Tab-separated table of C-alpha atoms in Angstrom:
chain	number	residue	atom	x	y	z
A	1	MET	CA	81.643	100.851	119.557
A	2	PHE	CA	82.235	104.205	121.192
A	3	ALA	CA	85.383	106.111	122.106
A	4	THR	CA	86.096	108.926	124.518
A	5	GLY	CA	89.247	110.444	125.976
A	6	ILE	CA	90.769	113.627	127.316
A	7	SER	CA	93.834	115.451	125.961
A	8	ASN	CA	96.062	112.881	124.203
A	9	GLY	CA	93.205	110.399	124.586
A	10	GLY	CA	90.940	112.928	122.892
A	11	GLN	CA	93.494	113.254	120.094
A	12	MET	CA	93.392	109.463	119.729
A	13	CYS	CA	89.591	109.665	119.480
A	14	THR	CA	89.890	112.297	116.759
A	15	LYS	CA	92.295	110.035	114.859
A	16	LEU	CA	89.781	107.175	115.108
A	17	ALA	CA	87.003	109.489	113.891
A	18	LEU	CA	89.094	110.602	110.923
A	19	GLU	CA	90.521	107.242	109.906
A	20	ILE	CA	87.999	104.516	110.803
A	21	PRO	CA	84.675	106.132	111.759
A	22	GLN	CA	82.667	103.268	110.273
A	23	TYR	CA	83.480	101.192	113.376
A	24	PHE	CA	81.998	103.719	115.808
A	25	LYS	CA	78.507	104.914	116.642
A	26	GLY	CA	79.914	107.925	118.432
A	27	ILE	CA	83.117	109.565	119.582
A	28	ALA	CA	83.609	112.104	122.378
A	29	PRO	CA	86.970	113.919	122.598
A	30	ILE	CA	87.521	116.213	125.586
A	31	ALA	CA	90.067	119.068	125.590
A	32	ALA	CA	91.460	118.031	122.207
A	33	ASN	CA	91.208	120.128	119.065
A	34	MET	CA	92.067	118.749	115.646
A	35	PRO	CA	95.655	119.248	114.504
A	36	VAL	CA	96.560	121.870	111.916
A	37	GLU	CA	97.138	120.420	108.457
A	38	THR	CA	100.948	120.457	108.778
A	39	ASN	CA	100.678	118.559	112.087
A	40	ASN	CA	98.098	116.029	110.860
A	41	ASP	CA	99.335	112.573	109.868
A	42	CYS	CA	95.831	111.091	109.816
A	43	TYR	CA	94.288	109.516	106.775
A	44	GLN	CA	90.957	111.288	106.378
A	45	SER	CA	88.285	108.822	105.302
A	46	LYS	CA	85.744	111.671	104.952
A	47	LEU	CA	83.053	109.391	106.436
A	48	PRO	CA	80.600	110.889	108.949
A	49	VAL	CA	80.435	109.895	112.612
A	50	SER	CA	78.476	111.391	115.496
A	51	MET	CA	80.680	113.551	117.715
A	52	LEU	CA	80.445	115.120	121.146
A	53	ILE	CA	83.173	117.738	121.554
A	54	MET	CA	83.830	119.260	124.976
A	55	HIS	CA	86.371	122.051	125.413
A	56	GLY	CA	87.172	124.809	127.903
A	57	THR	CA	87.745	128.366	126.717
A	58	ALA	CA	90.641	128.782	129.192
A	59	ASP	CA	92.447	125.522	128.393
A	60	PRO	CA	96.175	126.245	128.887
A	61	LEU	CA	97.428	123.071	127.128
A	62	ASN	CA	95.196	122.805	124.072
A	63	PRO	CA	94.123	126.409	123.433
A	64	TYR	CA	90.451	126.951	122.616
A	65	ASN	CA	91.419	129.398	119.861
A	66	GLY	CA	94.062	127.070	118.434
A	67	GLY	CA	97.834	127.380	118.299
A	68	LYS	CA	100.724	125.634	120.021
A	69	THR	CA	99.732	122.826	122.334
A	70	GLY	CA	101.586	121.632	125.416
A	71	LEU	CA	102.964	122.587	128.786
A	72	ASN	CA	105.652	125.139	127.852
A	73	ASP	CA	108.158	122.508	128.972
A	74	GLY	CA	110.395	122.658	125.905
A	75	TYR	CA	108.713	119.802	124.032
A	76	ASP	CA	107.087	120.607	120.702
A	77	ARG	CA	103.684	118.965	120.635
A	78	GLY	CA	102.606	120.740	117.478
A	79	GLU	CA	99.716	123.033	116.750
A	80	ALA	CA	95.973	122.598	116.688
A	81	VAL	CA	93.132	124.432	114.994
A	82	SER	CA	90.557	126.265	117.094
A	83	THR	CA	87.661	124.506	118.755
A	84	THR	CA	85.298	126.330	116.394
A	85	GLU	CA	87.209	124.942	113.394
A	86	SER	CA	87.147	121.444	114.913
A	87	VAL	CA	83.382	121.604	115.478
A	88	ASN	CA	82.786	123.047	111.997
A	89	TYR	CA	84.772	120.218	110.392
A	90	TRP	CA	82.398	117.630	111.877
A	91	LEU	CA	79.285	119.714	111.204
A	92	LYS	CA	80.162	119.861	107.527
A	93	LEU	CA	81.225	116.214	107.258
A	94	ASP	CA	78.128	114.982	109.119
A	95	GLY	CA	75.828	117.198	107.046
A	96	CYS	CA	74.450	118.964	110.108
A	97	THR	CA	73.205	122.111	108.425
A	98	ASN	CA	70.363	122.850	110.834
A	99	ARG	CA	70.508	125.606	113.401
A	100	ALA	CA	71.808	124.402	116.749
A	101	ASP	CA	69.524	123.647	119.644
A	102	SER	CA	71.367	125.571	122.330
A	103	SER	CA	71.039	125.839	126.058
A	104	MET	CA	73.003	126.940	129.075
A	105	TYR	CA	73.440	124.427	131.851
A	106	PRO	CA	72.329	125.746	135.256
A	107	ASP	CA	75.188	127.510	137.037
A	108	VAL	CA	74.778	125.420	140.178
A	109	ASN	CA	78.295	126.036	141.507
A	110	LYS	CA	79.074	129.749	141.529
A	111	ASP	CA	82.495	129.101	143.125
A	112	ASP	CA	83.919	127.362	140.040
A	113	ASN	CA	84.003	130.616	138.004
A	114	SER	CA	82.765	128.676	134.982
A	115	THR	CA	79.585	128.076	133.012
A	116	ALA	CA	78.692	125.542	130.349
A	117	TYR	CA	76.665	125.663	127.138
A	118	ASN	CA	75.329	122.848	124.964
A	119	TYR	CA	74.980	123.237	121.185
A	120	THR	CA	73.344	120.242	119.503
A	121	TYR	CA	73.171	119.777	115.731
A	122	SER	CA	71.704	116.848	113.837
A	123	ASN	CA	71.205	115.430	110.384
A	124	PRO	CA	67.709	113.884	110.334
A	125	GLN	CA	68.431	111.977	107.104
A	126	THR	CA	71.456	110.107	108.489
A	127	GLY	CA	70.843	110.270	112.235
A	128	LYS	CA	74.307	111.781	112.772
A	129	LYS	CA	74.729	114.335	115.572
A	130	VAL	CA	77.340	116.849	116.583
A	131	VAL	CA	77.142	118.111	120.147
A	132	PHE	CA	79.478	120.864	121.310
A	133	ILE	CA	79.789	121.567	125.030
A	134	LYS	CA	81.495	124.913	125.521
A	135	ILE	CA	82.960	125.302	128.999
A	136	VAL	CA	83.374	129.047	129.547
A	137	ASN	CA	86.515	129.670	131.627
A	138	GLY	CA	87.054	125.913	131.856
A	139	GLY	CA	90.540	124.452	131.857
A	140	HIS	CA	92.198	121.276	130.609
A	141	ASN	CA	90.138	118.786	132.582
A	142	ILE	CA	86.914	116.798	132.785
A	143	PRO	CA	84.074	118.991	134.055
A	144	ASN	CA	82.411	117.227	136.962
A	145	PRO	CA	81.126	118.251	140.392
A	146	GLY	CA	82.948	115.342	142.049
A	147	PHE	CA	86.443	115.971	140.650
A	148	ASN	CA	88.358	117.910	143.296
A	149	PHE	CA	92.038	117.158	142.844
A	150	TRP	CA	93.004	118.583	139.462
A	151	PRO	CA	96.304	120.470	139.386
A	152	LYS	CA	95.711	124.240	139.400
A	153	MET	CA	98.003	124.633	136.367
A	154	LEU	CA	95.301	122.890	134.268
A	155	GLY	CA	92.785	125.670	134.937
A	156	ASN	CA	89.273	125.829	136.338
A	157	VAL	CA	87.208	122.682	136.752
A	158	ASN	CA	83.587	123.329	135.855
A	159	LYS	CA	81.443	121.768	138.583
A	160	ASP	CA	78.066	122.509	137.002
A	161	ILE	CA	77.944	119.497	134.695
A	162	ASP	CA	78.599	115.795	135.001
A	163	SER	CA	80.635	115.134	131.851
A	164	PRO	CA	80.830	111.342	132.190
A	165	GLN	CA	77.016	111.177	132.426
A	166	ILE	CA	76.616	113.583	129.483
A	167	ILE	CA	78.887	111.359	127.399
A	168	ILE	CA	76.981	108.203	128.383
A	169	ASP	CA	73.663	109.893	127.555
A	170	PHE	CA	75.057	111.006	124.182
A	171	PHE	CA	76.227	107.497	123.316
A	172	GLU	CA	72.958	105.895	124.462
A	173	GLY	CA	70.957	108.394	122.380
A	174	LEU	CA	72.610	107.495	119.087
A	175	LYS	CA	70.759	105.322	116.584
């Protein structure tokens, strides 16, 4: 099985990865950092699972650098760790100690004011992978050239990459 989701759906994916990873070949949360320890009610099985994490550096709801999450609408949705801490958690758990294969996606749409980078780590002994897609100046959304109707309050939509296809390719590439 595989799981993917954005925002609260991404948080659900993280919960699945923490609690029952043995049922999944891969999990791909979008715009969803892990909760801080005091905001984390997940049982942590400490079992590895391949992860693809996609997050925008200008996400106004789930801050890239961690902190309070939400819409500033008076509801307390708790705090999250930074994207770097989230990625590092899975790198350590999955035993991905190699240096990342990194690349910048072509900046095909200059009007989106955003670029994207791929950092891929692997553990050759277990076949586990951690892929981090950093969306520079990307908001709280699914990067995709065909998505045109995102609310402006969610930030820039990166139009250089096709996130759904990247996620499918990631899942299909897992052993």
